Amino acid sequence: RMNKKFLVAAIAAGLMVPGMAAADVKIFGVIQAETGNVDVDTQGPGGDTDTTAMVGRGANGAIHGGGVNQIGFKGDEKLGNGLTAYFKMNNQFSTFDIGTGGWNARDVFVGIKGDGWHTQFGTMNSLYKTTSHAYDPFHGTGAQARAQQHSSGLHNGYADNVGEVGFKSGGFSGGIQITWEDSSNNNNVDARASDPVDAGSWNGAIKYKANNWEASLAYIDLDYGTGGGGLDGWKVAGKYSANGFTIAAQYEDISTDRNTGAATRPDGLSSVLGFNPTGASVNDMDFDTFAIFGTYAISDSTTLMGRYGQGDLDEAAAQGNNDVDHDGWAIGVKHNMSKRTYVYGGYMDNSYDVKGVGARDVDIDAWIAGLIHKF
């Protein structure tokens, strides 16, 4: 296999910053191909519909988004006195439909770390997100929890114009992120399509890990620009592993003030259902969601996966008292063909009870199958 470390160091030396070749620079990435079948059954005013779609994508995943495709560089350099400079930069890309998928930035940051602490600046995952987003065994696939709103939209996208300070000591780790300048780039910390995040918005988390269990608490507070208002939310999560079993769970409670339009709602239900279930242009709402995840290794190479989730959206009485209750489950299997390549498959079933404006029942079920290779 080609010596990736040497290749990237050579490229860096010739095309990037002088002296970069002295740093430890690596190339990394993941590529995914997934296909599946989605069946959406809607019953309510205006007639019933039953639609089926074949999916074969790989940009943001397959069914209902997700996906892990990326390629990037990361590296570090010893500075002396116990200090290390480091960086990471990567982009996501499409496996299929590359003409429309394009390239999109993910992590792009630079930082300095010492013994038990670090500080970094740029675009990165929020600390709210990273405390538990990988608990979902279907993460990065079309059956992932965040695509069905069993995890909120705060688990999608990256925070830009952010500074982070973090620590790690005695089983504890955590930190705080602050937006130092108004975001002009889609403020995708909560997957919104508009309304930049204002300077001073922040999120933070703390986690304790010991042997085969861990627990965490996270909080986020965002102020918005164009549409005004803001968002605040908290999350508690934990995981336990023993004898081939792993069980994990998380609970979120999020409140919003004057979110404008369907595309700017952190619950993300409009994208799942294909319509705005509240029918209002300005929404004050409370959104809570719970999910439990489980895996069992039946051999060194094969793992069974499962998930159950439920949630509830309540809109302010002044805006119609609209409500969406939803729950769903998924089961699947993952088989490692090597340390870097695996295949997977699964089935999911989700139900949404929409009350108020646009009242209807929506059932979504799907099967997926995919292949992932890491390099």
XYZ file of C-alpha atoms in Angstrom:
375
model
C 0.000 0.000 0.000
C 1.176 3.506 -0.793
C 2.805 5.300 2.093
C 0.119 7.955 2.588
C 2.009 9.778 5.282
C 5.035 10.294 3.056
C 2.908 11.321 0.068
C 0.954 13.984 1.944
C 4.073 15.328 3.630
C 5.692 15.705 0.211
C 2.661 17.522 -1.184
C 2.546 19.785 1.849
C 6.222 20.596 1.495
C 5.826 21.555 -2.145
C 2.467 23.310 -2.130
C 1.726 24.483 1.369
C 3.490 26.212 4.229
C 7.299 25.969 4.355
C 8.335 23.655 7.142
C 5.060 21.707 7.118
C 6.909 18.587 6.014
C 8.469 18.487 9.473
C 5.012 17.979 10.971
C 3.206 14.672 11.267
C 0.656 14.979 8.422
C -1.764 12.215 7.469
C -4.484 11.712 4.892
C -7.710 10.013 5.945
C -11.157 9.361 4.592
C -14.265 7.242 4.305
C -16.292 6.275 1.244
C -19.768 4.792 1.333
C -22.207 3.309 -1.145
C -25.764 2.699 0.035
C -29.040 1.718 -1.539
C -32.491 1.047 -0.157
C -36.238 1.294 -0.472
C -38.438 3.835 1.328
C -42.212 3.504 1.672
C -44.201 6.539 2.880
C -47.872 6.046 3.808
C -49.794 9.259 4.556
C -53.401 9.276 5.785
C -55.348 12.463 6.391
C -57.167 15.405 4.783
C -56.827 15.652 1.023
C -56.697 11.920 0.406
C -54.340 9.119 1.325
C -51.032 8.564 -0.435
C -48.623 5.663 -0.557
C -45.286 6.302 -2.276
C -42.200 4.168 -2.751
C -38.714 5.329 -3.701
C -35.519 3.483 -4.575
C -32.436 5.181 -3.227
C -28.826 4.846 -4.381
C -26.846 7.767 -3.050
C -23.733 8.490 -1.099
C -23.328 12.236 -0.624
C -25.054 13.007 2.654
C -25.876 9.352 3.018
C -28.743 7.559 1.450
C -32.259 7.477 2.818
C -33.248 10.693 4.590
C -29.706 11.970 4.737
C -26.679 10.912 6.745
C -23.565 9.559 5.177
C -19.925 9.459 6.045
C -18.091 10.231 2.795
C -15.084 12.415 3.456
C -11.449 12.988 2.629
C -9.092 15.162 4.604
C -5.753 15.960 6.181
C -4.696 16.188 9.784
C -1.384 16.698 11.485
C 0.571 18.043 14.403
C 3.955 19.501 15.299
C 5.827 19.424 18.597
C 6.546 22.971 19.746
C 8.516 22.208 22.883
C 7.686 22.985 26.507
C 4.952 20.318 26.370
C 2.999 22.108 23.627
C 1.767 20.676 20.318
C 0.222 22.518 17.365
C -2.369 20.562 15.363
C -4.849 20.973 12.533
C -7.626 19.148 10.721
C -9.334 19.896 7.420
C -11.715 17.652 5.512
C -14.561 17.723 3.002
C -17.537 15.495 2.309
C -18.364 14.334 -1.213
C -20.797 12.254 -3.235
C -20.425 8.644 -4.278
C -23.329 8.987 -6.703
C -24.742 12.017 -8.538
C -21.399 13.756 -8.243
C -22.523 16.540 -10.551
C -25.015 17.746 -7.939
C -23.419 16.484 -4.726
C -20.284 18.604 -4.900
C -17.821 19.216 -2.077
C -18.795 20.623 1.307
C -16.496 21.607 4.136
C -16.605 19.694 7.401
C -13.972 20.216 10.110
C -11.498 22.999 9.323
C -9.616 24.104 12.422
C -6.211 24.708 13.967
C -5.226 24.535 17.623
C -2.655 24.113 20.376
C -2.730 21.487 23.127
C -0.819 20.742 26.268
C -1.081 18.316 29.165
C -4.825 17.808 29.649
C -6.026 20.885 27.764
C -6.496 22.262 24.247
C -7.755 25.335 22.430
C -8.779 25.454 18.755
C -10.420 27.822 16.255
C -12.346 27.402 12.996
C -15.259 25.211 11.875
C -15.972 22.041 13.856
C -18.580 19.732 15.354
C -20.357 21.280 18.314
C -19.570 19.848 21.745
C -23.318 19.385 22.189
C -23.239 17.016 19.219
C -20.067 15.044 19.925
C -20.958 13.941 23.458
C -23.232 11.200 22.087
C -23.874 11.378 18.311
C -21.787 8.230 17.727
C -23.935 6.174 20.136
C -26.276 5.420 17.246
C -25.049 2.198 15.552
C -26.804 3.372 12.355
C -24.923 6.695 12.381
C -23.948 7.752 8.864
C -26.576 5.537 7.215
C -30.089 6.158 5.954
C -31.531 4.627 9.127
C -29.706 6.937 11.524
C -31.623 8.389 14.478
C -31.108 12.050 13.587
C -32.734 11.531 10.179
C -35.918 10.294 11.885
C -35.777 13.026 14.585
C -35.013 10.574 17.385
C -32.016 12.871 17.749
C -32.546 16.576 17.102
C -31.146 18.621 14.220
C -28.451 19.802 16.648
C -26.684 16.547 15.743
C -26.282 17.574 12.110
C -23.840 20.029 10.572
C -20.879 21.979 11.877
C -20.400 25.192 13.847
C -18.341 27.883 12.132
C -16.566 31.016 13.448
C -16.041 29.113 16.692
C -13.381 29.082 19.384
C -13.122 26.075 21.706
C -11.368 25.478 25.015
C -11.357 21.945 26.384
C -9.875 19.780 29.110
C -9.303 16.117 30.029
C -8.373 14.969 33.532
C -9.085 12.019 35.817
C -11.870 10.514 33.732
C -13.511 13.889 33.107
C -13.451 15.706 29.773
C -15.353 18.601 28.286
C -15.191 22.182 27.210
C -16.965 25.217 25.859
C -17.373 26.659 22.345
C -18.202 30.304 21.645
C -19.152 31.915 18.319
C -16.863 34.955 18.181
C -18.270 36.478 14.958
C -21.722 36.410 13.345
C -21.912 33.336 11.150
C -22.573 33.983 7.455
C -22.304 30.330 6.470
C -25.686 28.757 7.077
C -24.970 28.484 10.832
C -25.281 24.747 10.386
C -24.650 24.079 14.059
C -28.344 23.165 14.131
C -28.854 22.323 10.443
C -30.881 25.460 9.789
C -31.128 26.719 6.219
C -31.076 30.429 7.058
C -30.744 32.957 9.905
C -27.053 33.184 10.870
C -25.980 32.511 14.446
C -25.027 35.710 16.265
C -21.693 36.260 17.986
C -21.842 35.199 21.626
C -23.832 32.017 20.964
C -22.279 29.107 22.805
C -22.468 25.432 23.721
C -20.628 23.244 26.191
C -20.427 19.713 27.547
C -18.901 17.599 30.290
C -18.381 13.828 30.248
C -17.171 11.288 32.789
C -15.789 7.961 31.571
C -14.656 5.004 33.701
C -13.931 1.450 32.547
C -17.030 0.231 30.681
C -19.438 3.160 31.192
C -19.733 6.875 30.587
C -22.211 9.697 31.190
C -22.453 13.244 29.828
C -24.378 16.490 30.064
C -24.498 19.123 27.294
C -26.099 22.548 26.859
C -26.520 24.926 23.918
C -27.677 28.564 23.663
C -27.993 30.195 20.217
C -29.096 33.692 19.207
C -30.220 34.227 15.617
C -29.724 37.114 13.233
C -32.132 37.546 10.299
C -35.149 35.846 11.858
C -34.464 36.971 15.417
C -35.065 34.956 18.529
C -33.004 31.985 19.577
C -32.735 28.450 20.844
C -31.654 26.790 24.031
C -31.482 23.107 24.812
C -29.867 20.494 27.009
C -29.038 16.813 26.665
C -28.169 13.995 29.061
C -26.627 10.781 27.717
C -24.865 7.619 28.838
C -23.424 4.302 27.669
C -22.579 0.923 29.235
C -20.731 -2.063 27.712
C -20.188 -5.632 28.989
C -19.936 -9.187 27.619
C -20.387 -8.167 23.986
C -23.394 -5.957 24.724
C -23.480 -2.170 24.502
C -26.494 -0.115 25.524
C -26.680 3.674 25.236
C -29.366 6.329 25.592
C -29.896 10.069 25.333
C -32.640 12.584 26.119
C -32.944 16.119 24.715
C -35.159 19.074 25.631
C -35.086 22.091 23.282
C -37.025 25.368 23.299
C -37.159 27.897 20.476
C -38.273 31.513 20.208
C -39.479 33.076 16.931
C -38.021 30.583 14.464
C -38.979 31.714 10.966
C -40.236 29.206 8.416
C -40.200 25.442 8.144
C -36.574 25.200 7.044
C -35.303 26.926 10.186
C -36.766 24.568 12.776
C -34.350 22.470 14.856
C -36.797 19.585 15.143
C -36.366 18.903 11.403
C -39.772 17.271 11.080
C -40.691 19.280 7.981
C -37.877 17.595 6.034
C -38.907 14.140 7.291
C -42.614 14.519 6.574
C -42.314 16.577 3.387
C -44.502 19.414 4.698
C -44.607 21.929 7.555
C -46.753 20.201 10.202
C -47.543 23.442 12.053
C -48.388 25.541 9.012
C -47.124 28.675 10.750
C -44.433 31.055 9.549
C -43.302 31.998 13.068
C -43.101 29.308 15.744
C -42.362 29.227 19.458
C -42.055 25.577 20.330
C -40.771 22.934 22.711
C -39.219 19.789 21.309
C -38.098 16.772 23.294
C -36.778 13.471 22.040
C -35.454 10.244 23.537
C -33.537 7.366 21.975
C -32.048 4.108 23.201
C -29.410 2.200 21.209
C -28.082 -1.337 21.510
C -25.519 -3.637 19.881
C -24.474 -7.231 20.454
C -21.327 -8.810 18.984
C -22.294 -12.329 17.970
C -18.747 -12.953 16.679
C -15.461 -11.104 16.229
C -16.693 -9.758 12.886
C -20.503 -9.565 13.092
C -22.649 -7.255 15.237
C -26.411 -6.977 15.661
C -27.796 -3.424 15.979
C -31.024 -1.922 17.287
C -32.643 1.388 18.165
C -35.898 2.753 19.564
C -36.800 6.439 19.685
C -39.701 8.754 20.384
C -40.330 12.465 20.513
C -42.869 15.250 20.846
C -43.160 18.755 19.408
C -45.510 21.254 21.090
C -46.218 24.643 19.541
C -47.242 27.694 21.575
C -50.991 28.074 22.129
C -50.924 31.522 20.525
C -49.830 29.906 17.285
C -52.385 27.110 17.125
C -51.337 24.492 19.691
C -50.091 22.253 16.893
C -48.393 19.042 17.947
C -46.413 16.143 16.482
C -45.872 12.869 18.339
C -43.531 10.321 16.787
C -41.823 7.048 17.541
C -39.918 4.402 15.642
C -37.420 1.565 15.694
C -34.665 0.032 13.594
C -32.836 -3.294 13.513
C -29.788 -4.273 11.486
C -26.516 -6.132 11.190
C -22.930 -5.080 10.484
C -20.206 -7.428 9.218
C -16.537 -6.439 9.239
C -14.675 -7.791 6.229
C -11.453 -6.235 7.567
C -10.419 -3.509 10.004
C -11.265 -0.868 7.403
C -14.113 -2.342 5.345
C -17.585 -3.475 6.384
C -21.032 -4.174 4.969
C -24.317 -3.480 6.724
C -28.056 -3.780 6.311
C -31.174 -2.904 8.236
C -34.874 -2.164 8.426
C -36.694 0.703 10.151
C -40.296 1.710 10.849
C -41.367 5.202 11.999
C -44.778 6.720 12.786
C -45.754 10.408 13.047
C -49.071 11.648 14.487
C -49.609 15.244 13.323
C -52.281 17.279 15.126
C -53.543 20.780 14.383
C -52.757 22.412 11.020
C -52.211 19.703 8.379
C -53.370 16.937 10.749
C -52.564 13.471 9.413
C -50.771 10.226 10.212
C -47.533 9.399 8.412
C -45.812 6.001 8.478
C -42.331 5.629 6.992
C -40.593 2.281 6.683
C -37.453 1.402 4.766
C -34.716 -1.131 4.245
C -31.103 -0.231 3.580
C -27.896 -2.000 2.517
C -24.465 -0.511 2.182
C -20.691 -0.836 2.009
C -18.179 1.415 3.819
C -14.402 1.568 3.356
C -12.052 3.653 5.519
C -8.567 4.750 4.502
